[in-house]
Short mmCIF file of C-alpha atoms in Angstrom, two decimals:
data_model
loop_
_atom_site.label_atom_id
_atom_site.label_comp_id
_atom_site.label_asym_id
_atom_site.label_seq_id
_atom_site.Cartn_x
_atom_site.Cartn_y
_atom_site.Cartn_z
CA MET D 1 -161.24 -35.99 75.49
CA LYS D 2 -161.38 -39.34 77.31
CA ASN D 3 -158.62 -38.22 79.67
CA GLN D 4 -160.42 -34.94 80.38
CA TYR D 5 -163.67 -36.80 81.04
CA GLU D 6 -162.04 -39.18 83.49
CA ASN D 7 -160.21 -36.28 85.16
CA ALA D 8 -163.52 -34.41 85.61
CA LEU D 9 -165.06 -37.45 87.32
CA SER D 10 -161.96 -37.79 89.50
CA GLN D 11 -162.38 -34.17 90.59
CA ILE D 12 -165.99 -34.91 91.57
CA PHE D 13 -164.94 -37.90 93.69
CA LEU D 14 -162.09 -35.91 95.26
CA LYS D 15 -164.47 -33.10 96.18
CA LEU D 16 -166.94 -35.55 97.70
CA ALA D 17 -164.16 -37.11 99.75
CA THR D 18 -163.31 -33.73 101.30
CA THR D 19 -166.86 -32.34 101.61
CA ASN D 20 -169.29 -32.51 104.50
CA TYR D 21 -171.61 -35.49 104.04
CA ASP D 22 -174.68 -33.30 104.53
CA THR D 23 -173.78 -31.14 101.51
CA PHE D 24 -173.34 -34.03 99.03
CA ASP D 25 -176.78 -33.58 97.47
CA SER D 26 -176.42 -29.84 96.90
CA PHE D 27 -172.91 -30.32 95.44
CA ILE D 28 -174.08 -32.95 92.93
CA LYS D 29 -177.18 -30.94 91.97
CA PHE D 30 -175.05 -27.82 91.43
CA ASN D 31 -172.75 -29.67 89.02
CA ILE D 32 -175.68 -31.23 87.15
CA GLU D 33 -177.26 -27.80 86.61
CA ALA D 34 -173.89 -26.37 85.53
CA VAL D 35 -173.51 -29.08 82.85
CA LYS D 36 -177.11 -28.51 81.69
CA ILE D 37 -176.35 -24.83 81.06
CA SER D 38 -173.38 -25.79 78.88
CA LEU D 39 -175.49 -28.36 77.01
CA ARG D 40 -178.08 -25.72 76.12
CA THR D 41 -175.31 -23.67 74.52
CA ILE D 42 -173.83 -26.66 72.70
CA LYS D 43 -177.29 -27.64 71.41
CA SER D 44 -177.49 -24.43 69.40
CA ASP D 45 -174.16 -25.37 67.79
CA PHE D 46 -175.47 -28.59 66.25
CA TYR D 47 -175.60 -27.25 62.68
CA VAL D 48 -172.86 -25.09 61.25
CA ASP D 49 -175.37 -23.51 58.85
CA ASN D 50 -177.38 -22.17 61.83
CA LYS D 51 -176.52 -18.54 62.56
CA GLN D 52 -176.98 -19.22 66.29
CA SER D 53 -174.11 -21.71 66.15
CA ARG D 54 -170.77 -20.51 67.48
CA TYR D 55 -169.23 -22.42 64.57
CA TYR D 56 -171.38 -20.66 61.96
CA SER D 57 -169.39 -19.73 58.86
CA THR D 58 -169.93 -18.94 55.21
CA LEU D 59 -167.86 -19.90 52.19
CA ILE D 60 -166.43 -17.57 49.58
CA ASP D 61 -168.26 -19.38 46.84
CA ASN D 62 -167.18 -17.91 43.52
CA LEU D 63 -165.71 -19.34 40.34
CA ASP D 64 -162.99 -16.68 40.31
CA THR D 65 -161.53 -18.00 43.56
CA ASN D 66 -159.96 -20.68 41.40
CA ASN D 67 -157.88 -18.02 39.65
CA ILE D 68 -156.81 -15.97 42.67
CA ASP D 69 -153.36 -17.52 42.84
CA VAL D 70 -152.86 -16.99 39.12
CA ILE D 71 -153.91 -13.33 39.33
CA ASN D 72 -151.55 -12.69 42.22
CA GLU D 73 -148.66 -14.13 40.24
CA ARG D 74 -149.18 -11.79 37.25
CA LYS D 75 -146.59 -9.06 36.71
CA ILE D 76 -148.27 -5.69 36.36
CA ASN D 77 -146.61 -3.21 34.00
CA SER D 78 -148.12 0.28 34.05
CA GLU D 79 -146.84 0.84 30.50
CA ASP D 80 -149.40 -1.71 29.29
CA TYR D 81 -152.34 0.59 30.16
CA PRO D 82 -153.43 3.84 28.47
CA LYS D 83 -152.29 7.06 30.13
CA ASP D 84 -155.43 9.08 29.30
CA GLY D 85 -157.72 7.24 31.76
CA SER D 86 -159.62 5.44 29.00
CA ILE D 87 -159.15 2.14 30.83
CA MET D 88 -161.55 3.40 33.51
CA GLN D 89 -164.11 4.24 30.81
CA ILE D 90 -163.88 0.67 29.56
CA PHE D 91 -164.58 -0.71 33.06
CA GLU D 92 -167.54 1.66 33.49
CA SER D 93 -169.06 0.67 30.15
CA LEU D 94 -168.73 -3.01 31.04
CA ASN D 95 -170.34 -2.33 34.39
CA LYS D 96 -173.33 -0.62 32.79
CA SER D 97 -173.75 -3.22 30.07
CA THR D 98 -177.11 -5.04 30.12
CA SER D 99 -176.09 -7.69 27.62
CA PRO D 100 -175.81 -11.18 29.08
CA SER D 101 -172.34 -12.44 29.80
CA LYS D 102 -170.95 -15.01 27.44
CA VAL D 103 -169.11 -16.68 30.31
CA ASN D 104 -170.90 -19.71 31.75
CA TYR D 105 -170.42 -19.25 35.50
CA LEU D 106 -170.96 -22.21 37.78
CA GLU D 107 -173.43 -21.84 40.64
CA SER D 108 -170.91 -23.20 43.09
CA TYR D 109 -167.19 -23.65 42.92
CA TYR D 110 -167.40 -26.45 45.48
CA TYR D 111 -168.62 -29.92 44.74
CA LEU D 112 -171.80 -31.12 46.45
CA ASN D 113 -169.82 -33.79 48.30
CA PHE D 114 -167.59 -31.06 49.70
CA HIS D 115 -170.59 -29.19 51.17
CA LYS D 116 -171.83 -32.44 52.67
CA ALA D 117 -168.46 -33.35 54.16
CA ARG D 118 -167.96 -29.83 55.55
CA SER D 119 -171.37 -29.79 57.22
CA LYS D 120 -170.89 -33.26 58.69
CA THR D 121 -167.41 -32.46 60.00
CA LEU D 122 -168.20 -29.11 61.63
CA SER D 123 -171.64 -30.15 62.89
CA TRP D 124 -170.40 -33.46 64.30
CA LEU D 125 -168.19 -31.78 66.92
CA PRO D 126 -170.93 -30.07 69.01
CA PHE D 127 -173.20 -33.08 68.51
CA ALA D 128 -170.52 -35.35 69.98
CA LEU D 129 -169.78 -32.91 72.82
CA PHE D 130 -173.48 -32.81 73.68
CA HIS D 131 -173.64 -36.58 74.11
CA ILE D 132 -170.44 -36.60 76.15
CA GLY D 133 -171.90 -33.93 78.44
CA ASN D 134 -175.15 -35.84 78.73
CA ARG D 135 -173.20 -38.97 79.69
CA PHE D 136 -171.46 -36.92 82.40
CA ILE D 137 -174.87 -35.96 83.84
CA LEU D 138 -175.88 -39.64 83.90
CA ASP D 139 -172.68 -40.44 85.81
CA LEU D 140 -173.45 -37.67 88.31
CA VAL D 141 -176.98 -39.03 88.79
CA ARG D 142 -175.51 -42.51 89.32
CA ILE D 143 -173.17 -41.12 91.99
CA GLN D 144 -176.10 -39.34 93.64
CA ASN D 145 -178.16 -42.56 93.67
CA ASN D 146 -175.24 -44.46 95.22
CA ILE D 147 -174.94 -41.81 97.93
CA ASN D 148 -178.65 -42.05 98.67
CA GLU D 149 -178.45 -45.85 98.88
CA ILE D 150 -175.56 -45.60 101.34
CA ARG D 151 -177.46 -43.01 103.36
CA MET D 152 -180.59 -45.17 103.47
CA SER D 153 -178.53 -48.21 104.44
CA ASN D 154 -176.94 -46.29 107.30
CA GLN D 155 -180.33 -45.04 108.46
CA LYS D 156 -181.78 -48.55 108.45
CA SER D 157 -178.88 -49.92 110.48
CA THR D 158 -179.18 -47.20 113.14
CA ARG D 159 -182.99 -47.00 113.44
CA ILE D 160 -184.81 -48.53 116.40
CA ARG D 161 -187.09 -51.37 115.42
CA TRP D 162 -190.70 -50.80 116.58
CA LEU D 163 -192.29 -54.06 117.73
CA GLY D 164 -195.77 -52.72 118.44
CA LYS D 165 -198.48 -52.02 115.90
CA LYS D 166 -198.25 -49.00 113.62
CA THR D 167 -201.29 -47.57 115.43
CA HIS D 168 -199.48 -47.77 118.78
CA ILE D 169 -196.49 -45.67 117.83
CA GLY D 170 -198.64 -42.75 116.69
CA TYR D 171 -200.73 -42.65 119.86
CA ILE D 172 -197.82 -43.10 122.29
CA PHE D 173 -195.67 -40.40 120.72
CA SER D 174 -198.64 -38.07 120.55
CA MET D 175 -199.18 -38.56 124.29
CA LEU D 176 -195.48 -38.02 124.98
CA ALA D 177 -195.74 -34.69 123.18
CA GLN D 178 -199.01 -33.68 124.86
CA GLU D 179 -197.68 -34.42 128.36
CA GLY D 180 -194.45 -32.51 127.77
CA TYR D 181 -191.91 -35.33 127.47
CA ILE D 182 -190.71 -34.46 123.94
CA GLU D 183 -190.54 -31.33 121.82
CA THR D 184 -192.29 -31.50 118.44
CA PRO D 185 -191.75 -29.59 115.17
CA GLU D 186 -194.01 -26.55 114.88
CA LEU D 187 -195.71 -24.59 112.13
CA PRO D 188 -195.13 -20.80 111.87
CA GLY D 189 -198.28 -20.22 113.96
CA GLY D 190 -197.02 -22.41 116.81
CA GLU D 191 -199.21 -25.46 116.10
CA VAL D 192 -197.68 -28.92 115.93
CA ASN D 193 -196.40 -29.82 112.48
CA TYR D 194 -197.68 -33.39 112.36
CA THR D 195 -196.23 -34.04 108.92
CA ALA D 196 -192.71 -33.18 110.10
CA PHE D 197 -193.39 -35.04 113.36
CA ALA D 198 -194.27 -38.22 111.46
CA ARG D 199 -191.19 -37.84 109.24
CA LEU D 200 -188.88 -37.62 112.28
CA ILE D 201 -190.39 -40.75 113.85
CA LYS D 202 -189.89 -42.71 110.61
CA GLU D 203 -186.26 -41.55 110.48
CA LEU D 204 -185.65 -42.79 114.04
CA PHE D 205 -187.78 -45.93 114.08
CA GLU D 206 -188.10 -48.87 111.74
CA VAL D 207 -191.90 -49.09 111.51
CA ASP D 208 -194.12 -50.23 108.64
CA VAL D 209 -196.44 -47.24 108.31
CA ALA D 210 -196.82 -44.54 105.67
CA GLU D 211 -195.89 -41.04 106.68
CA GLY D 212 -199.37 -39.71 105.87
CA THR D 213 -201.05 -42.46 107.94
CA LEU D 214 -198.74 -41.88 110.90
CA ARG D 215 -199.57 -38.19 110.79
CA LYS D 216 -203.24 -39.07 111.40
CA TYR D 217 -202.37 -41.33 114.37
CA LEU D 218 -200.38 -38.46 115.92
CA ASN D 219 -203.07 -35.79 115.60
CA PRO D 220 -205.50 -35.74 118.61
CA LEU D 221 -208.16 -34.13 116.40
CA ASP D 222 -208.12 -36.97 113.88
CA THR D 223 -210.55 -39.91 114.08
CA LYS D 224 -207.61 -42.34 113.78
CA PHE D 225 -206.21 -40.98 117.04
CA GLU D 226 -209.60 -41.19 118.78
CA GLU D 227 -209.96 -44.87 117.82
CA ASN D 228 -206.56 -45.64 119.38
CA GLN D 229 -207.38 -43.58 122.46
CA LYS D 230 -210.40 -45.77 123.24
CA THR D 231 -208.24 -48.90 122.94
CA PHE D 232 -205.54 -47.58 125.27
CA GLU D 233 -208.04 -46.21 127.82
CA LYS D 234 -209.76 -49.56 127.87
CA GLU D 235 -206.45 -51.08 128.97
CA GLN D 236 -206.13 -48.28 131.57
CA PHE D 237 -203.11 -46.73 129.87
CA HIS D 238 -202.15 -43.51 131.62
CA LEU D 239 -199.20 -41.16 131.12
CA PRO D 240 -198.86 -38.43 133.76
CA ASN D 241 -197.72 -34.96 132.80
CA VAL D 242 -193.93 -34.51 133.02
CA LYS D 243 -194.31 -31.88 135.75
CA ARG D 244 -196.18 -34.28 138.01
CA VAL D 245 -193.35 -36.80 138.09
CA ASN D 246 -190.50 -34.37 138.80
#
């Protein structure tokens, strides 16, 4: 089992090494969901006495099972039985008898410790497999977190550091968009998607501003933008339309 576990992890790493970097997240998520489906099945196997368990089984629990081997070894001689069919009448009379049997039958041929050991042995297997599978999910999550850390580290090293104030970047990029210098993300109706716009800026620039706050600085209809506009106009900031400077 340990070898199979390590081999499964090796297959994950091998697949990641030969897969497009952009599809890492979807690949890991797919495998996590696949393991979860198997765990739901294994969970129903926890107890061998549960009929939903794939290991469910019943015991032939009868005192006579102790004598099966003896019965099979007996030599049957037809000459020992009556020829007139009276033997069948004897069986029928015994079958119809209402008198209590004089034989003291045991309730169970098996000892209590046997039942306990059987249940523990057969129920332990799916229980152990469940925890092994759960550990595999934790390892996949750890791999996913490591990938995200590497991705974030790469993004930080390649982003442009913004030296102005967080209010400046929103106003300037909004003006660049309004005057036709850059193309912005759009909503289905054609309006500017300021949330996506703010997210793109944060991916490209190292700036200490929340995405939701930056969205307000970008939107000309927001009071945050109007406050910045007054500051920039006071300093005679002007950006001509792109068509005027062709």
